Short mmCIF file of C-alpha atoms in Angstrom, two decimals:
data_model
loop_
_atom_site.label_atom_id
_atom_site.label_comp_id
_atom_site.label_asym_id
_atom_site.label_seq_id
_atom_site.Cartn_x
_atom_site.Cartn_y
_atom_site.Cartn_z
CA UNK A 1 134.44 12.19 -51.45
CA UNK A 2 131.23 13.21 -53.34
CA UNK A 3 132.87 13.69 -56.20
CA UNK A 4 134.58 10.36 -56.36
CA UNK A 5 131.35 8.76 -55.73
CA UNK A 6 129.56 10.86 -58.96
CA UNK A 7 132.94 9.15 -61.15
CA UNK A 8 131.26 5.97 -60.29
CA UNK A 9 127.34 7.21 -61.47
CA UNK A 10 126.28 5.78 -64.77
CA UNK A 11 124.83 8.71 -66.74
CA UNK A 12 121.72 7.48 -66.46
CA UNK A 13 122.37 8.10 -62.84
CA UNK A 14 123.96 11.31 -62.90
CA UNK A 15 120.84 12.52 -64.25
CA UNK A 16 119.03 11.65 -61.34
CA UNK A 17 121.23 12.56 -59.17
CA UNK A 18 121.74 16.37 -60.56
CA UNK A 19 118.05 17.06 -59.39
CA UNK A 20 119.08 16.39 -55.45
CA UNK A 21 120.43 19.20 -54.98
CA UNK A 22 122.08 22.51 -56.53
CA UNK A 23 125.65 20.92 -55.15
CA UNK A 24 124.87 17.66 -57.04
CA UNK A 25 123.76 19.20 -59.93
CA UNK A 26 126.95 21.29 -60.05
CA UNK A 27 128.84 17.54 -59.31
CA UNK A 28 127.12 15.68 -62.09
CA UNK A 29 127.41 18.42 -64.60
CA UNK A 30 131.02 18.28 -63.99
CA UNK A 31 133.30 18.91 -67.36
CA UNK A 32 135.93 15.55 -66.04
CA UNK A 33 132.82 13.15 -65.69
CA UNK A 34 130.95 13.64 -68.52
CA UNK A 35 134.20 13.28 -70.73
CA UNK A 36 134.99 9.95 -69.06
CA UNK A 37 131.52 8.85 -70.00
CA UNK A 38 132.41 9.68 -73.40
CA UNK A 39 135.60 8.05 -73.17
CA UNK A 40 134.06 4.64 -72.21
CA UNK A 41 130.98 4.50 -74.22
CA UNK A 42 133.16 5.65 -77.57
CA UNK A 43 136.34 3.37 -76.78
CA UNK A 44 134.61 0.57 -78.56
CA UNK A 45 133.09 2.50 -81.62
CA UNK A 46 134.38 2.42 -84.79
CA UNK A 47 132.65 5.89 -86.36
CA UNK A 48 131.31 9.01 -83.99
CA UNK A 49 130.93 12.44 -86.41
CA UNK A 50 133.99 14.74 -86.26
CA UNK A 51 131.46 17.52 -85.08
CA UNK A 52 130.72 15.59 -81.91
CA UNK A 53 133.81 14.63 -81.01
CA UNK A 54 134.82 18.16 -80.99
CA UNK A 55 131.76 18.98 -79.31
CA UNK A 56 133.28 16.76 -76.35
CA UNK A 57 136.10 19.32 -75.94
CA UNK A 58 133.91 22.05 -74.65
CA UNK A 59 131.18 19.99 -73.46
CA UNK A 60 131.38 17.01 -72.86
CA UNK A 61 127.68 16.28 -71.89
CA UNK A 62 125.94 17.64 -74.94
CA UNK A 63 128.77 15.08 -77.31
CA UNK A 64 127.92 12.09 -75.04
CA UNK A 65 123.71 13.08 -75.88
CA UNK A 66 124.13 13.49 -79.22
CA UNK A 67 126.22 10.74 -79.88
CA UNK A 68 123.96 8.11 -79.13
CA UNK A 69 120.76 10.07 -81.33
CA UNK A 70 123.45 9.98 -83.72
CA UNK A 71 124.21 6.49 -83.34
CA UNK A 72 120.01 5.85 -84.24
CA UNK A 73 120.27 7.48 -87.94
CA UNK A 74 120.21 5.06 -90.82
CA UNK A 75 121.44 7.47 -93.29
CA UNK A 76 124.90 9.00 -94.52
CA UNK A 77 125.42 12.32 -95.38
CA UNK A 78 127.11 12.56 -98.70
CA UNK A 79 130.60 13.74 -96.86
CA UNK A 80 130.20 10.99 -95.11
CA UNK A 81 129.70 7.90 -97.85
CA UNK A 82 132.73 10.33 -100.10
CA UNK A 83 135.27 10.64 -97.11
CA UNK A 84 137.03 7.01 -97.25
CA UNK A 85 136.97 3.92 -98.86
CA UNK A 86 134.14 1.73 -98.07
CA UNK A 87 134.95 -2.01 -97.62
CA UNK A 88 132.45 -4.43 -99.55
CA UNK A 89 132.18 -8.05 -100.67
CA UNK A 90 129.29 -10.16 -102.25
CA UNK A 91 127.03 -12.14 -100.54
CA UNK A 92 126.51 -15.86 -101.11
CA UNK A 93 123.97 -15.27 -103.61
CA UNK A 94 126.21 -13.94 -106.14
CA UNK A 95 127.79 -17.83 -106.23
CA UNK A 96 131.53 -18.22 -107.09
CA UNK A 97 131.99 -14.32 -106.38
CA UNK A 98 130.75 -14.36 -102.87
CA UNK A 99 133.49 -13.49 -99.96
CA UNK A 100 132.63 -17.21 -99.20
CA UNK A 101 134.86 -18.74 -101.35
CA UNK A 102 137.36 -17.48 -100.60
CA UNK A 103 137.14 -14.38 -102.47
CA UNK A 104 138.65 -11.44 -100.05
CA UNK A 105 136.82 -8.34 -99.16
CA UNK A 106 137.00 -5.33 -101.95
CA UNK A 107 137.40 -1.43 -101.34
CA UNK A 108 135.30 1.28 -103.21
CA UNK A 109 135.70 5.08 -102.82
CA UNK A 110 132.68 6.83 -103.55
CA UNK A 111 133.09 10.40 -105.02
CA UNK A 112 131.13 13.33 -104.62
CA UNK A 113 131.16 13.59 -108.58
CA UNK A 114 128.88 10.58 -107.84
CA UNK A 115 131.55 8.30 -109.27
CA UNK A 116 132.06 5.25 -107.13
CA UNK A 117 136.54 4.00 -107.99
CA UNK A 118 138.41 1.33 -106.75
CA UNK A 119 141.17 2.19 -104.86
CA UNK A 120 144.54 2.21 -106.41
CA UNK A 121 145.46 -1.18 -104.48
CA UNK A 122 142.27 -2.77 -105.70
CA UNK A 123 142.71 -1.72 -108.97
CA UNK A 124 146.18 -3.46 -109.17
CA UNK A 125 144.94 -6.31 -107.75
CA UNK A 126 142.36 -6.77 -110.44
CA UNK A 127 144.69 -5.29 -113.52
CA UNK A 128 142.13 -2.48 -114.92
CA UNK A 129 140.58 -0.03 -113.67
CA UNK A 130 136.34 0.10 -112.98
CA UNK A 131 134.24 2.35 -112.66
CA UNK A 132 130.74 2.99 -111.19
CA UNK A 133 127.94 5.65 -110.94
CA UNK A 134 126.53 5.92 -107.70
CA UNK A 135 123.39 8.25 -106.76
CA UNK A 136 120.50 8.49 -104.06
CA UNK A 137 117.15 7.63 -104.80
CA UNK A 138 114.35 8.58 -102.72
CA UNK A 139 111.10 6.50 -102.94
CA UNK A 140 107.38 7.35 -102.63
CA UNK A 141 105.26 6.22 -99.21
CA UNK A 142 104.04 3.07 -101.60
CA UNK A 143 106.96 1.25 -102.38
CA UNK A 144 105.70 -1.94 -100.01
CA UNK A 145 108.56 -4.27 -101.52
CA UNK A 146 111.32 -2.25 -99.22
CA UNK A 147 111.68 -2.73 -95.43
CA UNK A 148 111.43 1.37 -95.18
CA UNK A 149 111.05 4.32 -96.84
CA UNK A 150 113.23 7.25 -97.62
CA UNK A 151 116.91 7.66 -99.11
CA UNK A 152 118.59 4.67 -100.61
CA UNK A 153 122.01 4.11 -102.71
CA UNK A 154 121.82 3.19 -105.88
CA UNK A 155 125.54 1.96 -108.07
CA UNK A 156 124.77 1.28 -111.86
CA UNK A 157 121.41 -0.19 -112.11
CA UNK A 158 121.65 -2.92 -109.61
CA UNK A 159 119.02 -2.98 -106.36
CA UNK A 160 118.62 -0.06 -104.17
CA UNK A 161 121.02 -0.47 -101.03
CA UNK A 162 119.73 0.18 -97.43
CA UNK A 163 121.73 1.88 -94.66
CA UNK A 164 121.29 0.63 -91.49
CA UNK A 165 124.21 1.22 -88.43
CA UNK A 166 126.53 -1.29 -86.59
CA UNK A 167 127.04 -1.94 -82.98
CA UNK A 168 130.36 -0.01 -83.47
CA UNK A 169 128.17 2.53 -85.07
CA UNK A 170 129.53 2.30 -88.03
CA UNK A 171 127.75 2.08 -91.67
CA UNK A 172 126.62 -1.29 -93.11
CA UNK A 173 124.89 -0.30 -96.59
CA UNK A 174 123.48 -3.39 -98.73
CA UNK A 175 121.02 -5.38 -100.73
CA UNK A 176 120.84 -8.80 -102.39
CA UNK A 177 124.04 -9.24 -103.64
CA UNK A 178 126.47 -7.29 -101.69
CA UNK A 179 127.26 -5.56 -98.43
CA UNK A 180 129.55 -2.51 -97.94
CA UNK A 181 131.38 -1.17 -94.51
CA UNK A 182 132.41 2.44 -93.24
CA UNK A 183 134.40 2.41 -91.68
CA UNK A 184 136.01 -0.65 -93.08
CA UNK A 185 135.78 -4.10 -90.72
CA UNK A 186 139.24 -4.93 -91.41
CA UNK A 187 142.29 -3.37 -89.25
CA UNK A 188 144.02 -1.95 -92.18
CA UNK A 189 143.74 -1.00 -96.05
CA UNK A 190 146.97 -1.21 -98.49
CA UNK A 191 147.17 1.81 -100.50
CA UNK A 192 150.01 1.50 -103.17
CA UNK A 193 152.44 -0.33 -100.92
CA UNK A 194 151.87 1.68 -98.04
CA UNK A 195 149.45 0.36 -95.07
CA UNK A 196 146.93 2.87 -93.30
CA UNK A 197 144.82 2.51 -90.25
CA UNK A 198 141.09 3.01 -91.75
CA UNK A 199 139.61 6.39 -90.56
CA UNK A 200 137.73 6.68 -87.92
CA UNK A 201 136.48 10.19 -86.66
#
């Protein structure tokens, strides 16, 4: 019976609860309810690290914690911005080229080379191939004109891009002219004539 009431206990709850007694401690630190918290707060998510979600096999407690401070940090790691294809389009200020009319959403892969490709798919699409440089650039405590300090992404010369997270907790990098996504918003990407579910560890 207890322990089918503690399935019930947010975690927020189950925190309290552990300090009634050692019993309920030993209840709310149970492996089964702290991996059905994960399960529900990460069912909706589009990007949780691979290191946490393997944390959750062994304990399930310490993946659900970290998750959410990980959910907080408005920076990429450089595995992370080179794993997949990033998802991008221009904003309404860029005129005739902005996903507004009617031109669809694009797909970059950034490389660890710091060479930023389309993929193959794009690059048919478009009939040659292009190319970017992509780097990080990290500014001084007195650059006033951003909206933080820190790391930034820089492609070509154009402005610095800020990283912020999504609701899904996923990546949303941009500046004045465009906006790129990992993992990607839309359900799929076609990858010469195949179609793949983005990834999403």
């Amino acid at each position: 019976m207890a322990m089918h009431v503690v399935s019930w206990l947010s975690p927020r709850d189950l925190s309290t609860a552990s300090a009634v007694s050692q019993q309920w401690n030993i209840l709310c630190n149970d492996h089964s309810v702290w991996d059905n918290a994960c399960e529900d707060l990460w069912r909706d998510k589009l990007y949780v690290p691979p290191k946490i979600r393997e944390l959750r096999i062994t304990s399930p407690k310490d993946a659900y914690i970290l998750s959410i401070s990980d959910s907080k940090r408005n920076l990429c790691t450089d595995d992370e911005l080179c794993h997949d294809a990033w998802e991008f389009h221009f904003k309404e200020t860029m005129g005739p080229l902005s996903f507004t009319h009617n031109r669809p959403n694009m797909y970059l892969k950034f490389e660890k080379q710091g060479v930023v490709n389309m993929t193959p798919a794009e690059r048919g699409n478009i009939g040659r191939p292009v190319t970017a440089i992509w780097r990080w650039v990290e500014l001084p405590h007195n650059a006033a004109d951003l909206p933080s300090i820190g790391k930034f992404l820089q492609v070509n010369r154009y402005p610095l891009c800020t990283i912020t997270r999504r609701k899904d907790w996923g990546f949303k990098m941009q500046n004045d002219w465009v906006e790129f996504y990992y993992p990607p918003l839309k359900k799929t990407i076609k990858t010469e004539g195949t179609t793949t579910a983005p990834a999403v560890q």
